[in-house]
């Protein structure tokens, strides 16, 4: 079975929900404590053994490329001032030479189209897709690492799912499920943004995928689906007719940083986790809550 070496990060979205913050800055660069959101996702990929990082970007996203590059002048200045700790932080987050690729989605035609834009960079091997809005704090292992563990037993295609309130199902891709095999369960149906009362379950695709390269051929038809966009879910449904699809229930907590509440909650949760901040931050939060 082929190892999952490459991950695709569709980062072309406009981030209109966060205007004006995202007027001149990509939404993926919004900060949770002291790291941009995209850094959390890349760190999750690294933890799962990803070796090559493929960013599907758009206009005004150049700063993401800079973020993962060497910052020569900055690093020289830090060196001359003997700022060892800061240099170590930069060294740990940089992507190694040749380990990152960037391509542009020229038009906002949907998630399926964004993934298809990475076809030549992925080539003929299974790969991961990681949506950049979702920061996931896994129990024991990261979400993608939980999935690769299952993938090594099942092969095929794997998506991570979580439960949602039935009235929220219309916001997501929803799966129907069948028999279990260890930690995985067979996926029997899939629908993107189901109309009220039609969802096959309350399990939604949370933004982490392991897919076989055949998906690119299916995406090539560029058929539009929900919201008049080229949906990844629609091509996955076609692929399901040919190849096994497995679901893994993510063990952990997801922060949807595409929503303001999720983004703010991520800052609180990750801020409280920093031992150097915990005591002071807790006291500040308690004082704020008293006034509400
Ligand atoms: C996308 C996917 C959907 C998935 C969701 C998770 O939707 O199309 O299947 O459930 O991400 O956030 P979007 O949020 O882009 O509308």
XYZ file of N, CA, C and O in Angstrom, residues 93-255:
652
model
N 9.288 25.839 12.119
C 8.050 25.972 11.354
C 8.288 26.042 9.849
O 7.369 25.810 9.075
N 9.509 26.328 9.438
C 9.812 26.463 8.011
C 9.603 25.131 7.289
O 9.777 24.078 7.877
N 9.213 25.200 6.017
C 9.149 23.951 5.240
C 10.489 23.777 4.520
O 11.084 24.739 4.048
N 10.948 22.549 4.472
C 12.291 22.268 3.908
C 12.330 22.584 2.414
O 11.289 22.486 1.721
N 13.520 22.894 1.894
C 13.624 23.216 0.460
C 13.022 22.099 -0.407
O 13.317 20.927 -0.189
N 12.159 22.484 -1.300
C 11.563 21.505 -2.216
C 10.350 20.774 -1.663
O 9.719 19.995 -2.374
N 10.001 21.042 -0.384
C 8.897 20.290 0.222
C 7.552 20.997 0.087
O 6.534 20.484 0.542
N 7.549 22.190 -0.515
C 6.281 22.909 -0.679
C 6.088 23.292 -2.136
O 7.040 23.655 -2.823
N 4.845 23.203 -2.596
C 4.502 23.645 -3.952
C 3.278 24.534 -3.867
O 2.416 24.334 -3.004
N 3.218 25.471 -4.790
C 2.104 26.425 -4.806
C 1.552 26.502 -6.221
O 2.311 26.601 -7.183
N 0.218 26.426 -6.318
C -0.403 26.622 -7.623
C -1.651 27.465 -7.401
O -2.195 27.476 -6.294
N -2.087 28.175 -8.406
C -3.232 29.060 -8.202
C -4.519 28.491 -8.773
O -4.534 28.008 -9.906
N -5.578 28.610 -7.981
C -6.918 28.375 -8.515
C -7.345 29.724 -9.088
O -7.540 30.682 -8.349
N -7.459 29.797 -10.408
C -7.635 31.116 -11.010
C -9.031 31.690 -10.847
O -9.219 32.898 -10.883
N -10.018 30.784 -10.673
C -11.394 31.266 -10.488
C -12.010 30.509 -9.320
O -11.726 29.325 -9.151
N -12.876 31.155 -8.543
C -13.471 30.480 -7.377
C -14.621 29.562 -7.790
O -15.785 29.892 -7.649
N -14.272 28.382 -8.312
C -15.307 27.503 -8.869
C -15.728 26.390 -7.908
O -16.537 25.544 -8.261
N -15.162 26.381 -6.703
C -15.580 25.374 -5.723
C -14.418 24.507 -5.248
O -13.330 24.509 -5.853
N -14.671 23.768 -4.158
C -13.629 22.938 -3.539
C -13.126 21.848 -4.494
O -11.926 21.570 -4.568
N -14.054 21.242 -5.245
C -13.658 20.183 -6.179
C -12.684 20.716 -7.216
O -11.687 20.079 -7.565
N -12.957 21.913 -7.689
C -12.088 22.546 -8.682
C -10.722 22.869 -8.076
O -9.676 22.661 -8.707
N -10.715 23.350 -6.818
C -9.444 23.678 -6.144
C -8.574 22.428 -6.037
O -7.374 22.464 -6.343
N -9.176 21.313 -5.643
C -8.414 20.063 -5.495
C -7.900 19.610 -6.868
O -6.746 19.190 -7.010
N -8.727 19.737 -7.874
C -8.345 19.339 -9.244
C -7.137 20.147 -9.725
O -6.283 19.631 -10.462
N -7.042 21.416 -9.296
C -5.896 22.257 -9.684
C -4.563 21.657 -9.205
O -3.505 22.026 -9.715
N -4.604 20.757 -8.230
C -3.364 20.166 -7.686
C -2.983 18.863 -8.385
O -2.020 18.201 -8.001
N -3.719 18.484 -9.448
C -3.557 17.139 -10.035
C -2.125 16.838 -10.491
O -1.604 15.749 -10.225
N -1.496 17.801 -11.157
C -0.143 17.532 -11.668
C 0.872 17.474 -10.527
O 1.870 16.761 -10.606
N 0.638 18.247 -9.496
C 1.565 18.263 -8.360
C 1.427 16.994 -7.517
O 2.392 16.528 -6.917
N 0.239 16.434 -7.474
C 0.025 15.189 -6.703
C 0.518 13.994 -7.519
O 1.216 13.125 -6.993
N 0.154 13.959 -8.798
C 0.537 12.823 -9.637
C -0.271 11.580 -9.293
O -1.388 11.669 -8.780
N 0.317 10.424 -9.551
C -0.416 9.165 -9.473
C -0.206 8.466 -8.119
O 0.349 7.373 -8.071
N -0.601 9.112 -7.062
C -0.475 8.466 -5.746
C -1.585 8.967 -4.827
O -2.107 10.073 -5.037
N -1.979 8.156 -3.822
C -3.000 8.628 -2.889
C -2.470 9.824 -2.103
O -1.261 9.941 -1.886
N -3.365 10.698 -1.685
C -2.946 11.963 -1.066
C -3.994 12.422 -0.057
O -5.115 11.898 -0.042
N -3.604 13.390 0.741
C -4.553 13.953 1.713
C -5.038 15.310 1.231
O -4.329 16.009 0.518
N -6.263 15.666 1.629
C -6.768 17.022 1.461
C -7.103 17.531 2.858
O -7.738 16.821 3.643
N -6.636 18.738 3.153
C -6.873 19.295 4.488
C -7.441 20.699 4.353
O -6.770 21.593 3.848
N -8.690 20.878 4.783
C -9.303 22.202 4.663
C -8.734 23.115 5.743
O -8.629 22.714 6.911
N -8.351 24.325 5.333
C -7.570 25.160 6.238
C -8.363 25.864 7.327
O -7.774 26.461 8.208
N -9.715 25.807 7.274
C -10.485 26.490 8.314
C -10.500 25.726 9.627
O -10.705 26.309 10.682
N -10.363 24.428 9.531
C -10.603 23.587 10.711
C -9.309 23.291 11.462
O -8.424 22.611 10.932
N -9.201 23.792 12.686
C -8.080 23.402 13.544
C -8.594 22.265 14.419
O -9.632 22.381 15.070
N -7.869 21.158 14.420
C -8.344 19.971 15.142
C -7.351 19.546 16.195
O -6.189 19.310 15.895
N -7.859 19.451 17.391
C -7.005 19.029 18.495
C -7.362 17.575 18.794
O -8.392 17.285 19.415
N -6.552 16.650 18.301
C -6.859 15.233 18.429
C -6.527 14.688 19.819
O -5.657 15.220 20.501
N -7.241 13.649 20.217
C -6.912 12.960 21.464
C -5.792 11.972 21.136
O -5.981 11.058 20.343
N -4.621 12.195 21.714
C -3.496 11.288 21.466
C -2.786 11.575 20.153
O -1.602 11.830 20.118
N -3.546 11.577 19.066
C -2.964 11.777 17.718
C -3.756 12.842 16.995
O -4.930 13.043 17.290
N -3.147 13.457 15.995
C -3.878 14.443 15.196
C -4.930 13.736 14.336
O -4.891 12.510 14.173
N -5.855 14.520 13.778
C -6.929 13.928 12.982
C -6.359 13.153 11.800
O -6.727 11.998 11.566
N -5.438 13.763 11.045
C -4.908 13.060 9.869
C -4.121 11.811 10.285
O -4.176 10.791 9.591
N -3.456 11.869 11.434
C -2.727 10.677 11.902
C -3.714 9.563 12.278
O -3.463 8.380 12.018
N -4.858 9.926 12.859
C -5.896 8.917 13.155
C -6.373 8.273 11.853
O -6.627 7.071 11.780
N -6.467 9.092 10.809
C -6.948 8.577 9.522
C -5.908 7.701 8.822
O -6.256 6.671 8.233
N -4.635 8.111 8.856
C -3.615 7.311 8.157
C -3.474 5.950 8.830
O -3.242 4.943 8.165
N -3.674 5.936 10.161
C -3.619 4.650 10.877
C -4.697 3.696 10.319
O -4.417 2.539 10.028
N -5.898 4.227 10.148
C -6.990 3.415 9.589
C -6.677 3.050 8.134
O -6.836 1.893 7.716
N -6.203 4.012 7.368
C -5.911 3.794 5.948
C -4.925 2.638 5.757
O -5.059 1.849 4.811
N -3.957 2.527 6.661
C -2.985 1.448 6.523
C -3.621 0.067 6.698
O -3.093 -0.931 6.226
N -4.794 0.019 7.334
C -5.522 -1.256 7.435
C -6.518 -1.449 6.294
O -6.716 -2.553 5.815
N -7.157 -0.338 5.876
C -8.258 -0.486 4.915
C -7.849 -0.213 3.470
O -8.462 -0.759 2.550
N -6.881 0.695 3.263
C -6.614 1.179 1.906
C -7.800 1.994 1.423
O -8.609 2.469 2.228
N -7.940 2.154 0.133
C -9.075 2.894 -0.439
C -9.043 4.361 -0.094
O -7.975 4.988 -0.069
N -10.225 4.896 0.181
C -10.371 6.321 0.480
C -10.928 6.461 1.899
O -11.750 5.648 2.325
N -10.485 7.485 2.593
C -10.910 7.653 3.987
C -11.295 9.113 4.214
O -10.577 10.025 3.802
N -12.446 9.326 4.868
C -12.787 10.696 5.296
C -13.015 10.692 6.797
O -13.471 9.695 7.359
N -12.687 11.803 7.449
C -12.968 11.939 8.876
C -14.342 12.571 9.031
O -14.697 13.470 8.260
N -15.105 12.079 9.986
C -16.456 12.621 10.206
C -16.661 12.941 11.687
O -15.956 12.426 12.551
N -17.638 13.788 11.910
C -18.050 14.137 13.276
C -19.569 14.270 13.288
O -20.180 14.456 12.229
N -20.141 14.245 14.494
C -21.596 14.417 14.592
C -21.953 15.896 14.602
O -21.237 16.700 15.168
N -23.074 16.217 13.964
C -23.573 17.597 14.067
C -25.043 17.556 14.459
O -25.703 16.527 14.320
N -25.549 18.679 14.942
C -26.981 18.776 15.229
C -27.714 18.644 13.892
O -27.280 19.234 12.897
N -28.824 17.871 13.849
C -29.523 17.644 12.574
C -29.858 18.938 11.834
O -29.792 18.995 10.606
N -30.170 20.003 12.574
C -30.557 21.259 11.900
C -29.369 21.970 11.248
O -29.536 22.949 10.525
N -28.156 21.465 11.501
C -26.973 22.073 10.870
C -26.450 21.260 9.682
O -25.514 21.676 8.996
N -27.099 20.107 9.428
C -26.608 19.194 8.377
C -26.527 19.878 7.008
O -25.642 19.569 6.205
N -27.397 20.842 6.758
C -27.429 21.489 5.434
C -26.171 22.323 5.143
O -25.963 22.764 4.028
N -25.324 22.518 6.174
C -24.094 23.309 5.959
C -22.923 22.451 5.479
O -21.861 22.976 5.168
N -23.093 21.132 5.511
C -21.937 20.240 5.352
C -22.148 19.196 4.256
O -23.225 19.060 3.700
N -21.082 18.405 4.040
C -21.202 17.145 3.323
C -21.545 16.088 4.365
O -20.872 15.991 5.388
N -22.610 15.326 4.116
C -23.083 14.339 5.105
C -22.932 12.943 4.511
O -23.168 12.731 3.322
N -22.532 11.966 5.356
C -22.374 10.588 4.865
C -23.400 9.660 5.504
O -23.850 9.904 6.618
N -23.745 8.611 4.773
C -24.527 7.508 5.320
C -23.557 6.367 5.579
O -22.596 6.193 4.817
N -23.761 5.614 6.659
C -22.758 4.618 7.037
C -23.317 3.196 7.114
O -24.500 3.000 7.359
N -22.400 2.229 6.905
C -22.760 0.813 6.956
C -21.924 0.081 7.988
O -21.691 0.598 9.090
N -21.398 -1.061 7.589
C -20.724 -1.959 8.537
C -19.387 -1.402 9.029
O -18.703 -0.665 8.321
N -19.043 -1.792 10.257
C -17.753 -1.393 10.845
C -16.651 -2.378 10.472
O -16.897 -3.543 10.284
N -15.408 -1.840 10.396
C -14.232 -2.704 10.269
C -13.179 -2.076 11.178
O -12.591 -1.045 10.814
N -13.013 -2.610 12.365
C -12.133 -1.980 13.351
C -12.634 -0.584 13.664
O -13.829 -0.392 13.942
N -11.749 0.387 13.557
C -12.133 1.780 13.865
C -12.868 2.443 12.697
O -13.389 3.539 12.825
N -12.862 1.802 11.547
C -13.467 2.416 10.361
C -14.885 1.896 10.147
O -15.242 0.834 10.643
N -15.688 2.668 9.426
C -16.963 2.131 8.969
C -17.135 2.474 7.508
O -16.602 3.473 7.018
N -17.870 1.581 6.877
C -18.077 1.718 5.433
C -18.991 2.917 5.167
O -19.980 3.100 5.895
N -18.680 3.688 4.158
C -19.573 4.785 3.793
C -20.447 4.314 2.635
O -19.958 3.761 1.650
N -21.757 4.510 2.802
C -22.698 3.974 1.822
C -23.339 5.063 0.966
O -23.917 4.775 -0.085
N -23.293 6.301 1.445
C -23.818 7.407 0.635
C -23.175 8.714 1.089
O -22.551 8.763 2.156
N -23.341 9.725 0.269
C -22.722 11.014 0.544
C -23.550 12.083 -0.133
O -23.971 11.903 -1.277
N -23.792 13.174 0.560
C -24.519 14.262 -0.095
C -23.979 15.604 0.419
O -23.749 15.776 1.611
N -23.768 16.504 -0.512
C -23.257 17.832 -0.160
C -24.435 18.751 0.113
O -25.338 18.867 -0.696
N -24.413 19.393 1.251
C -25.416 20.376 1.677
C -26.849 19.847 1.469
O -27.626 20.400 0.669
N -27.214 18.757 2.180
C -28.550 18.174 1.990
C -29.667 19.137 2.408
O -29.486 19.926 3.329
N -30.785 19.035 1.703
C -31.943 19.883 2.057
C -32.513 19.365 3.373
O -32.345 18.173 3.703
N -33.184 20.230 4.116
C -33.730 19.888 5.440
C -34.490 18.559 5.388
O -35.305 18.344 4.484
N -34.175 17.673 6.302
C -34.902 16.415 6.434
C -34.429 15.319 5.494
O -34.976 14.217 5.500
N -33.426 15.565 4.655
C -33.009 14.540 3.681
C -31.634 13.942 3.999
O -31.167 13.055 3.276
N -30.962 14.429 5.059
C -29.597 13.943 5.357
C -29.617 12.468 5.746
O -30.497 12.052 6.503
N -28.688 11.661 5.218
C -28.673 10.231 5.529
C -28.236 9.922 6.972
O -28.412 8.790 7.443
N -27.655 10.907 7.668
C -27.250 10.719 9.071
C -26.923 12.102 9.620
O -27.165 13.117 8.968
N -26.373 12.134 10.825
C -25.892 13.431 11.348
C -24.365 13.464 11.367
O -23.748 14.206 12.120
N -23.736 12.621 10.509
C -22.268 12.599 10.443
C -21.783 13.464 9.284
O -22.097 13.198 8.118
N -21.041 14.507 9.621
C -20.566 15.399 8.559
C -19.076 15.207 8.307
O -18.309 14.839 9.193
N -18.695 15.446 7.060
C -17.283 15.382 6.648
C -16.624 16.632 7.223
O -17.046 17.750 6.941
N -15.595 16.424 8.043
C -15.074 17.566 8.815
C -13.910 18.296 8.134
O -13.365 19.233 8.715
N -13.505 17.874 6.943
C -12.463 18.633 6.243
C -11.121 17.934 6.149
O -10.116 18.564 5.837
N -11.097 16.632 6.401
C -9.863 15.854 6.237
C -10.194 14.640 5.364
O -11.146 13.895 5.669
N -9.409 14.452 4.320
C -9.686 13.386 3.347
C -8.392 12.663 2.985
O -7.333 13.293 2.894
N -8.484 11.360 2.730
C -7.412 10.619 2.054
C -8.056 10.052 0.789
O -9.056 9.331 0.863
N -7.511 10.434 -0.356
C -8.170 10.081 -1.621
C -7.202 9.408 -2.584
O -6.001 9.704 -2.586
N -7.752 8.553 -3.418
C -6.979 7.925 -4.490
C -6.921 8.888 -5.689
O -7.861 9.663 -5.916
N -5.843 8.838 -6.473
C -5.677 9.820 -7.558
C -6.758 9.735 -8.649
O -6.925 10.674 -9.427
N -7.502 8.642 -8.682
C -8.603 8.515 -9.641
C -9.597 9.686 -9.513
O -10.273 10.057 -10.468
N -9.646 10.269 -8.317
C -10.569 11.395 -8.078
C -10.333 12.517 -9.091
O -11.269 13.193 -9.505
N -9.082 12.692 -9.528
C -8.782 13.798 -10.453
C -9.484 13.598 -11.796
O -9.938 14.562 -12.415
N -9.561 12.333 -12.244
C -10.250 12.064 -13.519
C -11.739 12.375 -13.379
O -12.369 12.863 -14.302
N -12.285 12.070 -12.209
C -13.715 12.323 -11.996
C -13.978 13.827 -11.864
O -14.982 14.338 -12.355
N -13.066 14.516 -11.211
C -13.223 15.971 -11.052
C -13.106 16.701 -12.386
O -13.635 17.800 -12.550
N -12.404 16.060 -13.332
C -12.138 16.718 -14.622
C -13.423 17.053 -15.373
O -13.443 17.966 -16.200
N -14.524 16.358 -15.087
C -15.777 16.646 -15.798
C -16.328 18.021 -15.391
O -17.151 18.599 -16.105
N -15.865 18.544 -14.257
C -16.206 19.905 -13.826
C -17.707 20.159 -13.738
O -18.179 21.280 -13.982
N -18.451 19.114 -13.349
C -19.905 19.303 -13.187
C -20.178 20.101 -11.936
O -19.565 19.856 -10.900
N -21.149 20.996 -12.025
C -21.477 21.821 -10.864
C -22.551 21.147 -10.009
O -23.426 20.451 -10.530
N -22.450 21.365 -8.715
C -23.413 20.773 -7.779
C -23.994 21.829 -6.864
O -24.294 22.939 -7.318
N -24.104 21.504 -5.576
C -24.706 22.424 -4.591
C -24.052 23.800 -4.688
O -22.846 23.904 -4.875
N -24.865 24.843 -4.588
C -24.361 26.218 -4.619
C -23.773 26.594 -5.962
O -23.021 27.560 -6.059
N -24.083 25.787 -6.998
C -23.539 26.007 -8.347
C -22.006 25.971 -8.369
O -21.356 26.673 -9.127
N -21.417 25.149 -7.470
C -19.959 25.013 -7.414
C -19.552 23.581 -7.769
O -20.352 22.647 -7.614
N -18.314 23.410 -8.205
C -17.784 22.070 -8.472
C -17.423 21.480 -7.108
O -16.500 21.952 -6.443
N -18.216 20.513 -6.677
C -18.100 19.987 -5.312
C -17.220 18.741 -5.277
O -17.380 17.833 -6.089
N -16.327 18.679 -4.310
C -15.498 17.484 -4.115
C -16.383 16.287 -3.758
O -16.172 15.175 -4.240
N -17.398 16.537 -2.935
C -18.279 15.450 -2.486
C -18.918 14.723 -3.675
O -19.065 13.502 -3.653
N -19.305 15.462 -4.709
C -19.978 14.831 -5.857
C -19.051 13.846 -6.569
O -19.480 12.756 -6.974
N -17.772 14.216 -6.716
C -16.831 13.287 -7.357
C -16.493 12.128 -6.418
O -16.253 11.006 -6.866
N -16.486 12.389 -5.115
C -16.250 11.283 -4.165
C -17.389 10.275 -4.255
O -17.164 9.069 -4.162
N -18.596 10.774 -4.449
C -19.748 9.879 -4.572
C -19.585 8.978 -5.806
O -19.845 7.776 -5.750
N -19.094 9.556 -6.900
C -18.834 8.750 -8.115
C -17.751 7.718 -7.833
O -17.863 6.557 -8.226
N -16.702 8.152 -7.144
C -15.587 7.245 -6.835
C -16.055 6.093 -5.942
O -15.557 4.968 -6.033
N -17.046 6.400 -5.099
C -17.588 5.383 -4.186
C -18.186 4.205 -4.960
O -18.234 3.081 -4.457
N -18.648 4.480 -6.170
C -19.185 3.418 -7.013
C -18.100 2.479 -7.533
O -18.393 1.387 -8.030
N -16.825 2.875 -7.423
C -15.721 2.084 -8.003
C -14.767 1.542 -6.956
O -14.068 0.571 -7.182
N -14.677 2.234 -5.821
C -13.612 1.951 -4.862
C -14.167 2.109 -3.439
O -15.155 2.824 -3.238
N -13.473 1.470 -2.478
C -13.956 1.520 -1.090
C -13.806 2.912 -0.492
O -12.823 3.604 -0.753
N -14.784 3.309 0.286
C -14.744 4.572 1.033
C -15.006 4.272 2.493
O -16.003 3.639 2.831
N -14.115 4.751 3.334
C -14.239 4.482 4.769
C -14.370 5.792 5.535
O -13.801 6.806 5.153
N -15.111 5.712 6.640
C -15.236 6.867 7.535
C -14.510 6.583 8.835
O -14.443 5.430 9.276
N -13.931 7.611 9.403
C -13.310 7.503 10.725
C -13.920 8.600 11.569
O -13.929 9.762 11.153
N -14.419 8.238 12.738
C -14.954 9.271 13.624
C -13.781 9.920 14.343
O -13.030 9.234 15.041
N -13.619 11.205 14.109
C -12.483 11.922 14.703
C -12.634 11.957 16.229
O -13.679 12.332 16.745
N -11.562 11.551 16.906
C -11.546 11.649 18.371
C -10.790 12.910 18.735
O -9.568 12.985 18.567
N -11.516 13.907 19.209
C -10.879 15.169 19.577
C -11.858 16.310 19.433
O -13.080 16.087 19.335
N -11.321 17.507 19.391
C -12.166 18.702 19.337
C -11.782 19.521 18.107
O -10.597 19.729 17.832
N -12.788 19.938 17.347
C -12.559 20.744 16.147
C -12.960 22.200 16.394
O -14.018 22.451 16.966
N -12.124 23.116 15.979
C -12.461 24.537 16.031
C -12.600 25.029 14.602
O -11.620 25.017 13.845
